[in-house]
């Protein structure tokens, strides 16, 4: 049978909206039309895809199996239409980890691809970006991929930058006058989390590794509020990538960390079956920026990374590209000497 993408789009929209009425609004048709389209699709497939009850819409087993390929079919249809019209939609990239200013790195990478048309959007966190990738709403994500953050299968990721991390301390902290600090020097201080610890794997692993039991969590109310919390505690500190700009006039002190230097791992994520023709160009832009600014240097004897990041960092090199052709997995190249 030949799938009618109008029917498929109605089904996927109902799943995404979890409601026939909201799906109808999103598609600018009546709720009755959406119901008829889904019913017709189910009749053509010979399988029930959705069930409706008082709590909303639920996928059947057949619906769960059908959903992933259905999203891929819609994405392929959109690309085919654009190709026939000689149109090319922009690459859609979501970034997350906003307190660590991910746009700095994206902007530097895009300078190496001045003709690349991109749409940048905010992602709430890694799970939200993975969800958007899976639905075909975006082509790539940029941020930190924590352990087991990207499931095996359709999604892949690669490290593109290892950024040194500084300690930030309030002016009253007894270590604020130091020119540099070792992570072990921060034992006895309180690590301030800019959000819930469950969403900040890097900070949790740092505290566990260097024996820092005192931790202060709080709601993410923005960068200025986070800085104020660090300044308010007489022994409070936190971590920020070294190039993150601080608010003008702040009293916060930044002190480099050494012996070892923590590195924050930034990654580019994508869907293996995304066939946007400019996706390899995006990866090459990150690779070119990495070569120019030495983003991928790693000294195992002097730098610290969480265990899952360390295995990937050891296999990095300044290869010219490394982004796979559509449908092919990325395989890290052989290790080359670091800095």
Tab-separated table of C-alpha atoms in Angstrom:
chain	number	residue	atom	x	y	z
A	1	UNK	CA	0.000	0.000	0.000
A	2	UNK	CA	1.038	3.635	-0.506
A	3	UNK	CA	0.925	5.715	2.643
A	4	UNK	CA	-0.990	8.980	2.463
A	5	UNK	CA	1.208	11.469	4.327
A	6	UNK	CA	-1.818	13.625	5.162
A	7	UNK	CA	-3.152	10.737	7.223
A	8	UNK	CA	0.254	10.036	8.722
A	9	UNK	CA	0.661	13.685	9.731
A	10	UNK	CA	-2.720	13.620	11.476
A	11	UNK	CA	-1.672	10.571	13.501
A	12	UNK	CA	1.731	12.037	14.496
A	13	UNK	CA	0.177	15.375	15.443
A	14	UNK	CA	-2.381	13.656	17.670
A	15	UNK	CA	0.462	11.798	19.412
A	16	UNK	CA	2.507	14.976	19.872
A	17	UNK	CA	-0.457	16.981	21.162
A	18	UNK	CA	-1.864	14.038	23.170
A	19	UNK	CA	-5.315	15.298	22.224
A	20	UNK	CA	-7.482	15.246	19.068
A	21	UNK	CA	-8.768	18.769	19.661
A	22	UNK	CA	-5.305	20.300	20.054
A	23	UNK	CA	-4.123	18.336	17.001
A	24	UNK	CA	-6.988	19.825	14.999
A	25	UNK	CA	-5.914	23.330	16.047
A	26	UNK	CA	-2.310	22.618	15.085
A	27	UNK	CA	-3.389	21.341	11.647
A	28	UNK	CA	-6.019	24.076	11.148
A	29	UNK	CA	-8.781	21.554	10.469
A	30	UNK	CA	-11.781	20.331	12.423
A	31	UNK	CA	-11.505	17.704	15.131
A	32	UNK	CA	-13.851	15.518	13.088
A	33	UNK	CA	-11.447	15.701	10.132
A	34	UNK	CA	-8.524	14.594	12.314
A	35	UNK	CA	-10.541	11.679	13.705
A	36	UNK	CA	-11.523	10.596	10.197
A	37	UNK	CA	-7.925	10.764	8.969
A	38	UNK	CA	-6.631	8.642	11.826
A	39	UNK	CA	-9.490	6.150	11.382
A	40	UNK	CA	-8.760	5.918	7.656
A	41	UNK	CA	-5.066	5.321	8.331
A	42	UNK	CA	-5.890	2.572	10.822
A	43	UNK	CA	-8.223	0.979	8.272
A	44	UNK	CA	-5.521	1.034	5.597
A	45	UNK	CA	-2.957	-0.472	7.953
A	46	UNK	CA	-5.366	-2.995	9.396
A	47	UNK	CA	-4.258	-2.117	12.919
A	48	UNK	CA	-5.470	0.075	15.754
A	49	UNK	CA	-2.891	2.778	16.470
A	50	UNK	CA	-4.534	4.842	19.220
A	51	UNK	CA	-6.940	4.390	22.064
A	52	UNK	CA	-8.929	7.201	23.666
A	53	UNK	CA	-10.085	7.320	27.266
A	54	UNK	CA	-10.797	9.849	29.987
A	55	UNK	CA	-7.081	10.477	30.551
A	56	UNK	CA	-6.361	11.266	26.908
A	57	UNK	CA	-4.778	9.474	23.963
A	58	UNK	CA	-2.652	6.331	24.299
A	59	UNK	CA	-0.562	4.517	21.707
A	60	UNK	CA	-1.285	0.845	21.123
A	61	UNK	CA	1.589	-1.585	20.579
A	62	UNK	CA	1.119	-1.176	16.819
A	63	UNK	CA	1.058	2.604	17.255
A	64	UNK	CA	4.364	2.563	19.130
A	65	UNK	CA	5.949	0.502	16.356
A	66	UNK	CA	4.538	2.769	13.668
A	67	UNK	CA	5.413	6.140	15.263
A	68	UNK	CA	9.167	6.224	14.572
A	69	UNK	CA	8.951	5.241	10.891
A	70	UNK	CA	5.980	7.602	10.519
A	71	UNK	CA	8.091	10.555	11.674
A	72	UNK	CA	10.836	9.541	9.251
A	73	UNK	CA	8.314	9.347	6.404
A	74	UNK	CA	7.076	12.866	7.118
A	75	UNK	CA	10.617	14.244	7.293
A	76	UNK	CA	11.509	12.551	4.010
A	77	UNK	CA	8.365	13.946	2.407
A	78	UNK	CA	9.248	17.464	3.506
A	79	UNK	CA	12.755	17.137	2.076
A	80	UNK	CA	11.440	15.689	-1.193
A	81	UNK	CA	9.016	18.590	-1.574
A	82	UNK	CA	11.746	21.139	-0.905
A	83	UNK	CA	14.090	19.426	-3.381
A	84	UNK	CA	11.456	19.443	-6.121
A	85	UNK	CA	10.871	23.144	-5.556
A	86	UNK	CA	14.616	23.791	-5.377
A	87	UNK	CA	14.093	24.997	-1.833
A	88	UNK	CA	16.339	24.246	1.086
A	89	UNK	CA	15.090	24.809	4.583
A	90	UNK	CA	17.587	26.053	7.168
A	91	UNK	CA	19.388	23.617	9.413
A	92	UNK	CA	17.549	23.595	12.731
A	93	UNK	CA	19.767	23.431	15.832
A	94	UNK	CA	18.672	23.491	19.465
A	95	UNK	CA	21.179	24.328	22.208
A	96	UNK	CA	20.971	23.668	25.941
A	97	UNK	CA	23.015	24.394	29.063
A	98	UNK	CA	22.270	28.115	28.787
A	99	UNK	CA	24.034	29.197	31.990
A	100	UNK	CA	27.245	27.927	30.394
A	101	UNK	CA	26.610	30.060	27.275
A	102	UNK	CA	26.640	27.421	24.503
A	103	UNK	CA	25.985	30.057	21.828
A	104	UNK	CA	29.615	31.208	22.175
A	105	UNK	CA	30.836	27.949	20.699
A	106	UNK	CA	28.109	27.695	18.060
A	107	UNK	CA	28.828	31.228	16.847
A	108	UNK	CA	32.544	30.516	16.572
A	109	UNK	CA	31.844	27.338	14.607
A	110	UNK	CA	29.453	29.060	12.202
A	111	UNK	CA	32.143	31.599	11.335
A	112	UNK	CA	33.768	28.725	9.431
A	113	UNK	CA	30.605	28.208	7.351
A	114	UNK	CA	29.429	31.749	6.486
A	115	UNK	CA	26.982	30.553	3.836
A	116	UNK	CA	25.252	28.035	6.079
A	117	UNK	CA	21.620	28.927	6.777
A	118	UNK	CA	20.678	27.851	10.303
A	119	UNK	CA	17.837	28.362	12.743
A	120	UNK	CA	18.969	28.310	16.379
A	121	UNK	CA	16.526	27.545	19.139
A	122	UNK	CA	16.619	26.965	22.892
A	123	UNK	CA	16.352	23.436	24.224
A	124	UNK	CA	15.239	22.973	27.831
A	125	UNK	CA	17.701	20.143	28.473
A	126	UNK	CA	19.202	17.053	26.838
A	127	UNK	CA	16.029	14.898	27.078
A	128	UNK	CA	13.991	17.669	25.436
A	129	UNK	CA	16.492	18.001	22.598
A	130	UNK	CA	16.596	14.228	22.085
A	131	UNK	CA	12.809	14.240	21.890
A	132	UNK	CA	12.873	17.016	19.271
A	133	UNK	CA	15.510	15.128	17.272
A	134	UNK	CA	13.457	11.939	17.408
A	135	UNK	CA	10.390	13.783	16.143
A	136	UNK	CA	12.350	15.294	13.253
A	137	UNK	CA	11.684	18.839	14.497
A	138	UNK	CA	15.397	19.727	14.524
A	139	UNK	CA	18.486	18.468	12.714
A	140	UNK	CA	21.082	18.793	15.478
A	141	UNK	CA	21.538	19.607	19.124
A	142	UNK	CA	24.469	21.221	20.903
A	143	UNK	CA	25.310	20.957	24.596
A	144	UNK	CA	26.751	18.476	27.073
A	145	UNK	CA	25.758	14.862	26.540
A	146	UNK	CA	25.873	13.202	29.936
A	147	UNK	CA	26.340	9.431	30.392
A	148	UNK	CA	23.620	7.368	28.748
A	149	UNK	CA	22.044	10.634	27.619
A	150	UNK	CA	21.761	9.589	23.971
A	151	UNK	CA	20.123	6.192	23.513
A	152	UNK	CA	21.635	3.677	21.125
A	153	UNK	CA	19.985	3.396	17.772
A	154	UNK	CA	18.834	6.336	15.684
A	155	UNK	CA	20.747	9.094	17.525
A	156	UNK	CA	24.476	9.779	17.623
A	157	UNK	CA	26.819	12.395	19.055
A	158	UNK	CA	30.462	13.440	19.040
A	159	UNK	CA	32.616	15.685	21.191
A	160	UNK	CA	33.481	18.978	19.526
A	161	UNK	CA	34.982	21.026	22.367
A	162	UNK	CA	36.714	20.397	25.690
A	163	UNK	CA	36.590	23.688	27.595
A	164	UNK	CA	38.662	24.414	30.745
A	165	UNK	CA	36.565	25.206	33.800
A	166	UNK	CA	37.281	27.917	36.408
A	167	UNK	CA	36.074	28.202	39.984
A	168	UNK	CA	33.916	31.221	40.763
A	169	UNK	CA	33.867	32.498	44.359
A	170	UNK	CA	32.332	35.383	46.226
A	171	UNK	CA	34.676	38.184	47.342
A	172	UNK	CA	34.458	37.018	50.973
A	173	UNK	CA	35.548	33.458	50.313
A	174	UNK	CA	38.901	32.739	52.012
A	175	UNK	CA	40.299	31.384	48.716
A	176	UNK	CA	39.117	34.286	46.549
A	177	UNK	CA	42.544	35.928	46.481
A	178	UNK	CA	44.376	32.906	45.045
A	179	UNK	CA	45.869	33.027	41.539
A	180	UNK	CA	44.942	29.382	40.989
A	181	UNK	CA	43.345	26.529	42.910
A	182	UNK	CA	43.424	22.768	42.915
A	183	UNK	CA	40.003	21.089	43.017
A	184	UNK	CA	41.058	19.492	46.310
A	185	UNK	CA	41.452	22.996	47.819
A	186	UNK	CA	37.676	23.395	47.596
A	187	UNK	CA	36.922	20.700	50.155
A	188	UNK	CA	35.139	22.399	52.990
A	189	UNK	CA	33.429	24.830	50.611
A	190	UNK	CA	29.831	24.614	49.412
A	191	UNK	CA	29.223	23.900	45.739
A	192	UNK	CA	26.305	26.000	44.456
A	193	UNK	CA	24.178	24.301	41.794
A	194	UNK	CA	22.410	26.692	39.391
A	195	UNK	CA	19.483	24.249	39.131
A	196	UNK	CA	18.444	20.844	40.415
A	197	UNK	CA	21.415	18.502	40.825
A	198	UNK	CA	19.607	15.798	38.846
A	199	UNK	CA	20.033	17.979	35.739
A	200	UNK	CA	23.709	18.831	36.361
A	201	UNK	CA	25.641	15.613	35.959
A	202	UNK	CA	29.002	17.384	35.477
A	203	UNK	CA	28.825	19.223	38.813
A	204	UNK	CA	27.672	16.114	40.663
A	205	UNK	CA	30.569	14.084	39.297
A	206	UNK	CA	33.053	16.853	40.123
A	207	UNK	CA	31.830	17.020	43.720
A	208	UNK	CA	31.939	13.240	44.080
A	209	UNK	CA	35.410	12.989	42.556
A	210	UNK	CA	37.030	15.683	44.717
A	211	UNK	CA	35.241	15.041	47.999
A	212	UNK	CA	32.912	18.034	48.246
A	213	UNK	CA	29.864	16.916	50.257
A	214	UNK	CA	28.346	20.364	50.904
A	215	UNK	CA	26.057	21.268	48.012
A	216	UNK	CA	23.391	23.928	47.607
A	217	UNK	CA	20.617	23.423	45.062
A	218	UNK	CA	18.035	25.949	43.976
A	219	UNK	CA	15.663	26.849	41.165
A	220	UNK	CA	17.109	28.126	37.903
A	221	UNK	CA	16.105	31.799	38.050
A	222	UNK	CA	18.727	33.007	35.601
A	223	UNK	CA	22.412	33.804	35.514
A	224	UNK	CA	22.337	36.929	37.699
A	225	UNK	CA	20.444	35.100	40.450
A	226	UNK	CA	22.941	32.233	40.300
A	227	UNK	CA	25.874	34.648	40.687
A	228	UNK	CA	24.140	36.343	43.633
A	229	UNK	CA	23.748	32.963	45.358
A	230	UNK	CA	27.467	32.260	44.984
A	231	UNK	CA	28.369	35.698	46.352
A	232	UNK	CA	25.965	35.365	49.292
A	233	UNK	CA	27.670	32.363	50.881
A	234	UNK	CA	30.935	33.027	52.757
A	235	UNK	CA	32.341	29.692	51.595
A	236	UNK	CA	30.250	29.181	48.452
A	237	UNK	CA	31.678	28.475	45.016
A	238	UNK	CA	30.647	27.056	41.667
A	239	UNK	CA	32.168	26.200	38.307
A	240	UNK	CA	31.914	27.924	34.937
A	241	UNK	CA	33.680	27.391	31.609
A	242	UNK	CA	36.582	29.802	31.418
A	243	UNK	CA	35.211	31.883	28.531
A	244	UNK	CA	31.718	32.494	29.938
A	245	UNK	CA	31.201	36.276	30.192
A	246	UNK	CA	30.246	37.528	33.649
A	247	UNK	CA	27.788	40.366	34.332
A	248	UNK	CA	29.368	43.809	34.360
A	249	UNK	CA	30.170	45.110	37.814
A	250	UNK	CA	29.860	41.750	39.549
A	251	UNK	CA	32.001	41.145	42.635
A	252	UNK	CA	32.481	37.472	41.777
A	253	UNK	CA	36.056	36.191	41.498
A	254	UNK	CA	37.162	33.676	38.878
A	255	UNK	CA	40.158	31.483	39.696
A	256	UNK	CA	41.669	28.930	37.268
A	257	UNK	CA	41.677	25.301	38.413
A	258	UNK	CA	44.829	23.229	37.997
A	259	UNK	CA	46.233	19.858	38.995
A	260	UNK	CA	43.953	18.718	37.425
A	261	UNK	CA	42.086	21.164	35.198
A	262	UNK	CA	38.430	20.141	34.803
A	263	UNK	CA	37.190	20.154	31.220
A	264	UNK	CA	33.584	20.636	30.165
A	265	UNK	CA	32.682	18.478	27.171
A	266	UNK	CA	30.461	20.031	24.493
A	267	UNK	CA	28.918	17.692	21.929
A	268	UNK	CA	27.052	17.879	18.656
A	269	UNK	CA	24.139	15.437	18.408
A	270	UNK	CA	22.174	14.370	15.358
A	271	UNK	CA	19.829	11.731	14.024
A	272	UNK	CA	21.591	9.115	11.926
A	273	UNK	CA	18.847	9.117	9.306
A	274	UNK	CA	18.710	12.917	8.861
A	275	UNK	CA	19.433	13.572	5.193
A	276	UNK	CA	19.623	17.360	5.247
A	277	UNK	CA	22.303	18.083	2.625
A	278	UNK	CA	24.055	20.718	4.747
A	279	UNK	CA	24.444	18.601	7.879
A	280	UNK	CA	28.004	17.481	6.995
A	281	UNK	CA	28.903	21.140	6.418
A	282	UNK	CA	27.788	21.947	9.947
A	283	UNK	CA	30.025	19.237	11.378
A	284	UNK	CA	32.958	20.428	9.278
A	285	UNK	CA	32.442	23.948	10.652
A	286	UNK	CA	32.794	22.619	14.205
A	287	UNK	CA	35.847	20.589	13.188
A	288	UNK	CA	37.454	23.638	11.535
A	289	UNK	CA	36.812	25.793	14.604
A	290	UNK	CA	38.251	23.039	16.776
A	291	UNK	CA	41.440	22.921	14.737
A	292	UNK	CA	41.810	26.694	14.717
A	293	UNK	CA	41.209	27.121	18.450
A	294	UNK	CA	42.611	23.785	19.675
A	295	UNK	CA	39.278	22.757	21.193
A	296	UNK	CA	39.977	19.040	21.300
A	297	UNK	CA	43.205	18.966	23.256
A	298	UNK	CA	43.263	16.607	26.210
A	299	UNK	CA	46.155	15.833	28.577
A	300	UNK	CA	45.198	12.770	30.629
A	301	UNK	CA	47.891	13.517	33.212
A	302	UNK	CA	46.831	17.144	33.760
A	303	UNK	CA	43.120	17.362	32.888
A	304	UNK	CA	40.006	15.891	34.500
A	305	UNK	CA	36.914	14.638	32.739
A	306	UNK	CA	34.077	12.488	34.051
A	307	UNK	CA	34.760	8.847	33.276
A	308	UNK	CA	32.316	8.522	30.334
A	309	UNK	CA	33.764	11.639	28.653
A	310	UNK	CA	37.341	10.486	29.186
A	311	UNK	CA	37.005	7.430	26.940
A	312	UNK	CA	35.834	9.576	24.040
A	313	UNK	CA	38.411	12.308	24.628
A	314	UNK	CA	41.266	9.839	24.382
A	315	UNK	CA	40.148	8.877	20.899
A	316	UNK	CA	39.775	12.409	19.598
A	317	UNK	CA	41.989	13.962	16.972
A	318	UNK	CA	41.880	17.041	14.798
A	319	UNK	CA	40.557	15.151	11.794
A	320	UNK	CA	39.384	17.197	8.830
A	321	UNK	CA	35.846	15.987	9.215
A	322	UNK	CA	34.568	12.839	10.867
A	323	UNK	CA	30.910	13.431	10.251
A	324	UNK	CA	29.445	10.330	8.641
A	325	UNK	CA	27.504	10.214	5.402
A	326	UNK	CA	23.744	9.974	6.009
A	327	UNK	CA	22.875	6.681	7.647
A	328	UNK	CA	26.467	5.840	8.599
A	329	UNK	CA	27.591	5.888	12.255
A	330	UNK	CA	30.434	8.096	13.405
A	331	UNK	CA	33.545	6.145	14.400
A	332	UNK	CA	36.232	8.068	16.296
A	333	UNK	CA	39.615	8.232	14.532
A	334	UNK	CA	42.845	6.976	15.993
A	335	UNK	CA	44.334	8.939	18.881
A	336	UNK	CA	46.874	11.657	18.137
A	337	UNK	CA	49.149	13.445	20.606
A	338	UNK	CA	47.531	16.152	22.723
A	339	UNK	CA	48.871	19.556	23.583
